mmCIF file of C-alpha atoms and ligand atoms in Angstrom:
data_model
loop_
_atom_site.group_PDB
_atom_site.id
_atom_site.type_symbol
_atom_site.label_atom_id
_atom_site.label_comp_id
_atom_site.label_asym_id
_atom_site.label_seq_id
_atom_site.Cartn_x
_atom_site.Cartn_y
_atom_site.Cartn_z
ATOM 1 C CA MET A 1 -41.188 -43.251 70.558
ATOM 2 C CA THR A 2 -40.471 -40.841 67.748
ATOM 3 C CA VAL A 3 -37.620 -41.701 65.474
ATOM 4 C CA SER A 4 -35.739 -38.651 64.278
ATOM 5 C CA THR A 5 -35.215 -38.655 60.552
ATOM 6 C CA SER A 6 -33.074 -35.517 60.525
ATOM 7 C CA ARG A 7 -29.385 -35.817 59.749
ATOM 8 C CA PRO A 8 -27.104 -35.692 62.808
ATOM 9 C CA ARG A 9 -25.342 -32.394 63.394
ATOM 10 C CA ILE A 10 -21.558 -32.612 63.307
ATOM 11 C CA LEU A 11 -19.461 -29.719 64.613
ATOM 12 C CA VAL A 12 -15.995 -29.250 63.108
ATOM 13 C CA SER A 13 -13.212 -27.069 64.504
ATOM 14 C CA ASN A 14 -9.415 -26.972 64.612
ATOM 15 C CA ASP A 15 -6.460 -24.842 65.686
ATOM 16 C CA ASP A 16 -4.916 -24.135 62.268
ATOM 17 C CA GLY A 17 -7.693 -21.770 61.156
ATOM 18 C CA TYR A 18 -11.022 -22.000 59.317
ATOM 19 C CA PHE A 19 -9.280 -21.900 55.902
ATOM 20 C CA SER A 20 -6.806 -24.745 56.468
ATOM 21 C CA GLU A 21 -6.465 -27.768 54.213
ATOM 22 C CA GLY A 22 -6.732 -30.288 57.052
ATOM 23 C CA LEU A 23 -10.077 -28.816 58.105
ATOM 24 C CA GLN A 24 -11.362 -28.829 54.509
ATOM 25 C CA THR A 25 -10.423 -32.509 54.283
ATOM 26 C CA LEU A 26 -12.255 -33.304 57.516
ATOM 27 C CA VAL A 27 -15.369 -31.428 56.365
ATOM 28 C CA GLU A 28 -15.372 -33.334 53.050
ATOM 29 C CA ALA A 29 -14.870 -36.614 54.928
ATOM 30 C CA VAL A 30 -17.842 -36.193 57.269
ATOM 31 C CA SER A 31 -20.246 -34.248 54.998
ATOM 32 C CA PRO A 32 -22.012 -37.392 53.704
ATOM 33 C CA LEU A 33 -22.685 -38.425 57.324
ATOM 34 C CA GLY A 34 -24.607 -35.433 58.639
ATOM 35 C CA GLU A 35 -25.242 -31.700 58.669
ATOM 36 C CA VAL A 36 -21.804 -30.172 59.110
ATOM 37 C CA TRP A 37 -21.183 -26.906 60.984
ATOM 38 C CA VAL A 38 -17.720 -25.350 61.020
ATOM 39 C CA VAL A 39 -16.774 -22.970 63.842
ATOM 40 C CA ALA A 40 -13.018 -22.413 63.758
ATOM 41 C CA PRO A 41 -10.406 -19.770 64.630
ATOM 42 C CA ASP A 42 -9.858 -16.955 62.122
ATOM 43 C CA ARG A 43 -6.077 -17.488 62.321
ATOM 44 C CA GLU A 44 -3.419 -19.997 63.337
ATOM 45 C CA GLN A 45 -3.970 -20.978 66.988
ATOM 46 C CA SER A 46 -1.650 -23.984 67.248
ATOM 47 C CA ALA A 47 -0.317 -24.547 70.803
ATOM 48 C CA ALA A 48 -3.135 -22.378 72.210
ATOM 49 C CA SER A 49 -3.835 -25.213 74.658
ATOM 50 C CA HIS A 50 -7.127 -24.803 76.569
ATOM 51 C CA ALA A 51 -7.123 -20.987 76.734
ATOM 52 C CA ILE A 52 -10.551 -19.330 76.874
ATOM 53 C CA SER A 53 -11.133 -15.606 76.223
ATOM 54 C CA LEU A 54 -12.807 -14.229 79.336
ATOM 55 C CA HIS A 55 -11.415 -10.701 79.249
ATOM 56 C CA ARG A 56 -12.350 -9.429 75.809
ATOM 57 C CA PRO A 57 -15.313 -9.605 73.417
ATOM 58 C CA LEU A 58 -15.330 -12.099 70.538
ATOM 59 C CA ARG A 59 -16.484 -11.661 66.929
ATOM 60 C CA ILE A 60 -18.140 -14.420 64.920
ATOM 61 C CA LYS A 61 -18.135 -14.084 61.133
ATOM 62 C CA GLU A 62 -20.204 -16.276 58.804
ATOM 63 C CA VAL A 63 -17.806 -16.928 55.926
ATOM 64 C CA ARG A 64 -20.310 -19.158 54.129
ATOM 65 C CA GLU A 65 -23.393 -21.201 54.975
ATOM 66 C CA ARG A 66 -22.834 -23.072 58.289
ATOM 67 C CA TRP A 67 -19.133 -22.066 58.244
ATOM 68 C CA PHE A 68 -17.995 -19.525 60.859
ATOM 69 C CA SER A 69 -14.710 -17.945 61.872
ATOM 70 C CA VAL A 70 -14.085 -16.673 65.405
ATOM 71 C CA ASP A 71 -11.328 -14.252 66.448
ATOM 72 C CA GLY A 72 -10.553 -16.443 69.458
ATOM 73 C CA THR A 73 -9.057 -19.712 70.603
ATOM 74 C CA PRO A 74 -10.097 -23.262 69.676
ATOM 75 C CA THR A 75 -11.786 -23.542 73.090
ATOM 76 C CA ASP A 76 -13.737 -20.325 72.402
ATOM 77 C CA CYS A 77 -14.940 -21.862 69.118
ATOM 78 C CA SER A 78 -16.338 -25.015 70.719
ATOM 79 C CA TYR A 79 -17.870 -23.015 73.559
ATOM 80 C CA LEU A 80 -19.610 -20.532 71.242
ATOM 81 C CA ALA A 81 -20.725 -23.260 68.850
ATOM 82 C CA VAL A 82 -22.342 -25.463 71.506
ATOM 83 C CA ASN A 83 -23.681 -22.727 73.802
ATOM 84 C CA HIS A 84 -24.707 -20.172 71.207
ATOM 85 C CA LEU A 85 -24.765 -21.016 67.489
ATOM 86 C CA LEU A 86 -26.115 -24.562 67.918
ATOM 87 C CA LYS A 87 -27.714 -24.275 71.328
ATOM 88 C CA ASP A 88 -31.247 -25.107 70.127
ATOM 89 C CA ASN A 89 -30.109 -28.309 68.465
ATOM 90 C CA ARG A 90 -26.798 -29.461 69.897
ATOM 91 C CA PRO A 91 -24.357 -31.408 67.728
ATOM 92 C CA GLN A 92 -24.304 -35.169 68.104
ATOM 93 C CA LEU A 93 -20.541 -35.271 67.544
ATOM 94 C CA MET A 94 -17.617 -32.851 67.455
ATOM 95 C CA VAL A 95 -14.469 -33.438 65.397
ATOM 96 C CA SER A 96 -11.281 -31.374 65.469
ATOM 97 C CA GLY A 97 -8.502 -31.168 62.877
ATOM 98 C CA ILE A 98 -7.138 -32.609 60.817
ATOM 99 C CA ASN A 99 -4.131 -30.960 62.432
ATOM 100 C CA HIS A 100 -1.097 -30.116 60.317
ATOM 101 C CA GLY A 101 1.328 -32.077 62.518
ATOM 102 C CA ALA A 102 1.452 -34.617 65.340
ATOM 103 C CA ASN A 103 -0.338 -34.443 68.679
ATOM 104 C CA LEU A 104 1.471 -37.283 70.419
ATOM 105 C CA ALA A 105 2.455 -37.748 74.065
ATOM 106 C CA ASP A 106 2.881 -34.409 75.919
ATOM 107 C CA ASP A 107 1.808 -32.509 72.781
ATOM 108 C CA ILE A 108 -1.726 -33.133 74.089
ATOM 109 C CA MET A 109 -1.150 -30.610 76.910
ATOM 110 C CA TYR A 110 -0.254 -27.821 74.459
ATOM 111 C CA SER A 111 -2.516 -28.707 71.559
ATOM 112 C CA GLY A 112 -5.335 -26.432 70.426
ATOM 113 C CA THR A 113 -6.679 -29.269 68.261
ATOM 114 C CA VAL A 114 -7.154 -31.487 71.309
ATOM 115 C CA ALA A 115 -8.421 -28.549 73.424
ATOM 116 C CA ALA A 116 -11.263 -27.813 70.982
ATOM 117 C CA ALA A 117 -12.351 -31.463 71.248
ATOM 118 C CA MET A 118 -11.848 -31.509 75.015
ATOM 119 C CA GLU A 119 -14.062 -28.436 75.429
ATOM 120 C CA ALA A 120 -16.814 -30.181 73.455
ATOM 121 C CA ALA A 121 -16.410 -33.234 75.721
ATOM 122 C CA PHE A 122 -16.645 -30.913 78.769
ATOM 123 C CA LEU A 123 -19.948 -29.679 77.358
ATOM 124 C CA GLY A 124 -21.265 -33.208 76.928
ATOM 125 C CA ILE A 125 -20.623 -33.658 73.192
ATOM 126 C CA PRO A 126 -18.688 -36.781 72.162
ATOM 127 C CA ALA A 127 -15.493 -35.616 70.442
ATOM 128 C CA ILE A 128 -12.567 -36.831 68.344
ATOM 129 C CA ALA A 129 -9.303 -34.976 67.559
ATOM 130 C CA PHE A 130 -7.416 -35.893 64.352
ATOM 131 C CA SER A 131 -3.771 -35.076 63.586
ATOM 132 C CA LEU A 132 -1.488 -35.948 60.670
ATOM 133 C CA VAL A 133 1.972 -36.947 61.886
ATOM 134 C CA THR A 134 4.330 -35.190 59.490
ATOM 135 C CA ARG A 135 6.185 -31.935 59.018
ATOM 136 C CA GLY A 136 5.162 -32.092 55.353
ATOM 137 C CA PRO A 137 4.294 -32.711 52.635
ATOM 138 C CA PHE A 138 0.708 -32.899 53.905
ATOM 139 C CA ASP A 139 -1.244 -35.629 52.137
ATOM 140 C CA PHE A 140 -4.524 -35.718 54.060
ATOM 141 C CA GLY A 141 -6.114 -38.442 51.879
ATOM 142 C CA PRO A 142 -5.655 -41.487 54.176
ATOM 143 C CA ALA A 143 -6.488 -39.412 57.280
ATOM 144 C CA GLY A 144 -9.740 -38.218 55.693
ATOM 145 C CA ARG A 145 -10.741 -41.769 54.766
ATOM 146 C CA PHE A 146 -10.081 -43.001 58.291
ATOM 147 C CA ALA A 147 -11.961 -40.020 59.784
ATOM 148 C CA ARG A 148 -15.014 -40.924 57.713
ATOM 149 C CA ALA A 149 -14.933 -44.551 58.936
ATOM 150 C CA LEU A 150 -14.416 -43.605 62.596
ATOM 151 C CA VAL A 151 -17.096 -40.898 62.562
ATOM 152 C CA THR A 152 -19.572 -43.319 60.956
ATOM 153 C CA GLU A 153 -18.939 -45.654 63.882
ATOM 154 C CA ALA A 154 -19.142 -42.879 66.496
ATOM 155 C CA LEU A 155 -22.529 -41.755 65.144
ATOM 156 C CA THR A 156 -23.874 -45.311 65.263
ATOM 157 C CA ARG A 157 -22.480 -46.224 68.686
ATOM 158 C CA PRO A 158 -21.875 -43.088 70.776
ATOM 159 C CA LEU A 159 -18.637 -42.793 72.755
ATOM 160 C CA PRO A 160 -18.832 -42.945 76.574
ATOM 161 C CA PRO A 161 -19.423 -39.511 78.168
ATOM 162 C CA ARG A 162 -16.746 -37.033 79.293
ATOM 163 C CA MET A 163 -13.950 -38.497 77.239
ATOM 164 C CA LEU A 164 -12.547 -37.982 73.781
ATOM 165 C CA LEU A 165 -10.381 -39.813 71.275
ATOM 166 C CA ASN A 166 -7.010 -38.438 70.265
ATOM 167 C CA VAL A 167 -6.246 -39.873 66.833
ATOM 168 C CA ASN A 168 -2.854 -39.568 65.108
ATOM 169 C CA ILE A 169 -2.471 -40.747 61.525
ATOM 170 C CA PRO A 170 1.068 -41.433 60.246
ATOM 171 C CA GLY A 171 1.964 -39.177 57.313
ATOM 172 C CA GLY A 172 3.664 -40.114 54.070
ATOM 173 C CA VAL A 173 2.539 -43.765 54.178
ATOM 174 C CA GLU A 174 -0.636 -45.764 53.638
ATOM 175 C CA PRO A 175 -1.516 -46.501 57.304
ATOM 176 C CA ASP A 176 -1.364 -50.143 58.381
ATOM 177 C CA GLY A 177 -4.572 -50.362 60.446
ATOM 178 C CA TYR A 178 -5.098 -48.823 63.858
ATOM 179 C CA VAL A 179 -4.017 -49.493 67.441
ATOM 180 C CA ILE A 180 -5.540 -48.364 70.757
ATOM 181 C CA THR A 181 -2.723 -46.690 72.646
ATOM 182 C CA ARG A 182 -1.755 -44.775 75.755
ATOM 183 C CA GLN A 183 0.014 -41.428 75.857
ATOM 184 C CA GLY A 184 3.800 -41.667 75.551
ATOM 185 C CA ARG A 185 6.170 -39.057 76.918
ATOM 186 C CA HIS A 186 8.705 -36.592 75.524
ATOM 187 C CA SER A 187 11.591 -35.260 77.490
ATOM 188 C CA TYR A 188 10.562 -31.651 77.200
ATOM 189 C CA GLY A 189 13.554 -29.803 76.140
ATOM 190 C CA SER A 190 15.867 -27.141 77.228
ATOM 191 C CA ASN A 191 15.882 -25.670 73.769
ATOM 192 C CA VAL A 192 15.892 -21.847 73.861
ATOM 193 C CA VAL A 193 17.297 -19.890 70.923
ATOM 194 C CA GLU A 194 18.716 -16.462 71.781
ATOM 195 C CA LYS A 195 19.353 -13.836 69.084
ATOM 196 C CA GLU A 196 19.331 -10.113 68.545
ATOM 197 C CA ASP A 197 16.597 -8.206 66.672
ATOM 198 C CA PRO A 198 17.322 -5.421 64.089
ATOM 199 C CA ARG A 199 17.077 -2.812 66.888
ATOM 200 C CA GLY A 200 19.702 -4.485 69.011
ATOM 201 C CA ARG A 201 17.323 -6.022 71.539
ATOM 202 C CA THR A 202 17.621 -9.671 72.522
ATOM 203 C CA TRP A 203 14.813 -12.097 71.779
ATOM 204 C CA TRP A 204 14.294 -15.704 72.830
ATOM 205 C CA TRP A 205 12.477 -18.453 70.947
ATOM 206 C CA ILE A 206 11.373 -21.674 72.638
ATOM 207 C CA GLY A 207 12.560 -24.606 70.551
ATOM 208 C CA ALA A 208 11.001 -27.899 69.559
ATOM 209 C CA ALA A 209 10.032 -30.691 71.967
ATOM 210 C CA GLY A 210 12.776 -32.927 73.270
ATOM 211 C CA PRO A 211 13.348 -36.493 72.087
ATOM 212 C CA GLU A 212 10.951 -39.359 72.796
ATOM 213 C CA MET A 213 11.361 -40.695 76.333
ATOM 214 C CA ASP A 214 8.504 -43.152 76.853
ATOM 215 C CA ALA A 215 7.909 -44.549 73.388
ATOM 216 C CA GLY A 216 7.718 -48.304 73.943
ATOM 217 C CA PRO A 217 5.051 -50.766 72.804
ATOM 218 C CA GLY A 218 1.554 -49.595 73.694
ATOM 219 C CA THR A 219 2.325 -45.885 73.298
ATOM 220 C CA ASP A 220 1.039 -43.484 70.649
ATOM 221 C CA PHE A 221 4.654 -42.868 69.524
ATOM 222 C CA HIS A 222 5.228 -46.577 68.964
ATOM 223 C CA ALA A 223 2.050 -47.026 66.898
ATOM 224 C CA VAL A 224 2.769 -44.238 64.415
ATOM 225 C CA ARG A 225 6.463 -45.141 64.134
ATOM 226 C CA PHE A 226 5.376 -48.527 62.834
ATOM 227 C CA GLY A 227 2.859 -47.038 60.417
ATOM 228 C CA HIS A 228 -0.315 -47.639 62.452
ATOM 229 C CA ILE A 229 -3.023 -45.110 63.244
ATOM 230 C CA SER A 230 -2.949 -44.351 66.988
ATOM 231 C CA ILE A 231 -6.223 -43.942 68.923
ATOM 232 C CA THR A 232 -5.774 -42.772 72.522
ATOM 233 C CA PRO A 233 -8.850 -42.397 74.735
ATOM 234 C CA ILE A 234 -8.276 -39.401 77.015
ATOM 235 C CA HIS A 235 -10.395 -37.682 79.634
ATOM 236 C CA VAL A 236 -10.703 -34.326 81.298
ATOM 237 C CA ASP A 237 -10.108 -35.497 84.881
ATOM 238 C CA LEU A 238 -6.456 -34.865 85.787
ATOM 239 C CA THR A 239 -6.670 -36.630 89.187
ATOM 240 C CA ARG A 240 -3.813 -39.060 89.749
ATOM 241 C CA TYR A 241 -5.982 -41.785 91.275
ATOM 242 C CA GLN A 242 -3.042 -44.111 92.021
ATOM 243 C CA ALA A 243 -1.566 -41.410 94.275
ATOM 244 C CA LEU A 244 -4.636 -40.629 96.430
ATOM 245 C CA GLU A 245 -3.585 -42.911 99.302
ATOM 246 C CA GLN A 246 0.087 -42.056 99.059
ATOM 247 C CA VAL A 247 -0.647 -38.313 99.209
ATOM 248 C CA ALA A 248 -3.080 -38.809 102.106
ATOM 249 C CA GLY A 249 -0.233 -40.524 104.002
ATOM 250 C CA TRP A 250 2.206 -37.796 103.032
ATOM 251 C CA VAL A 251 -0.184 -35.051 104.164
ATOM 252 C CA GLY A 252 -0.667 -36.967 107.457
ATOM 253 C CA GLY A 253 3.102 -36.826 108.005
ATOM 254 C CA LEU A 254 3.097 -33.105 107.211
ATOM 255 C CA ALA A 255 0.409 -32.467 109.867
ATOM 256 C CA ALA A 256 2.452 -34.401 112.448
ATOM 257 C CA SER A 257 5.624 -32.422 111.705
ATOM 258 C CA MET A 258 3.731 -29.111 111.929
ATOM 259 C CA GLU A 259 2.310 -30.127 115.321
ATOM 260 C CA ALA A 260 5.760 -31.146 116.584
ATOM 261 C CA LYS A 261 7.123 -27.689 115.662
ATOM 262 C CA SER A 262 4.267 -25.687 117.286
HETATM 263 MN MN1 LIG B 1 -2.246 -26.886 64.579
#
């Protein structure tokens, strides 16, 4: 058996852009642990979700050594990094963030930060998404220190395949340890702002998420509210396994009613 002495490759991306402070913090945090490659959007891509650019060409720009910007989505960045830039020597771990803001509960569905990590997980690379839970000021210090500790662990003992960790670090406090959590739930709002532009045309702006709905003990919301770092294991399989039998029964009833009508 040959033991590799080379440093592990770590891929870093985000949805706030290749220049953002949260990404810089994450790069500094993991640099002592391996050979870091940054492949990140060339502009703000927050709430891009898992969009992939199939209908237009993409440009990759090397902004400095092993640091690339892409004029695409967070998913595009992970895809191009793993399948093109690093295809001859795939990264051992992918980290996304540190996002400027929370990715709790239903935020996961809309998040570009989580999508970049999820795409890496799709492609077989263990991945972790990091987010700082605040609307500002953004002090990334504690989040960076925790990222370094968690990544050290993930490089030593690889995560199980086809899943990722969604990590939220409370902002504005020194975090009180970490908790393994499940996704909470927002009530997603009805908030639409309607105004008129300078040319007399109406515009609409979708407002912020609704209030917390499922935020009890065990949820990501609950952990960060009490000052703990929240770690939620998530996966890419959206099947509702608990409902398989119920839906089979329901579909059986549907078939019977269609027969009765014919
Ligand atoms: Mn963002």
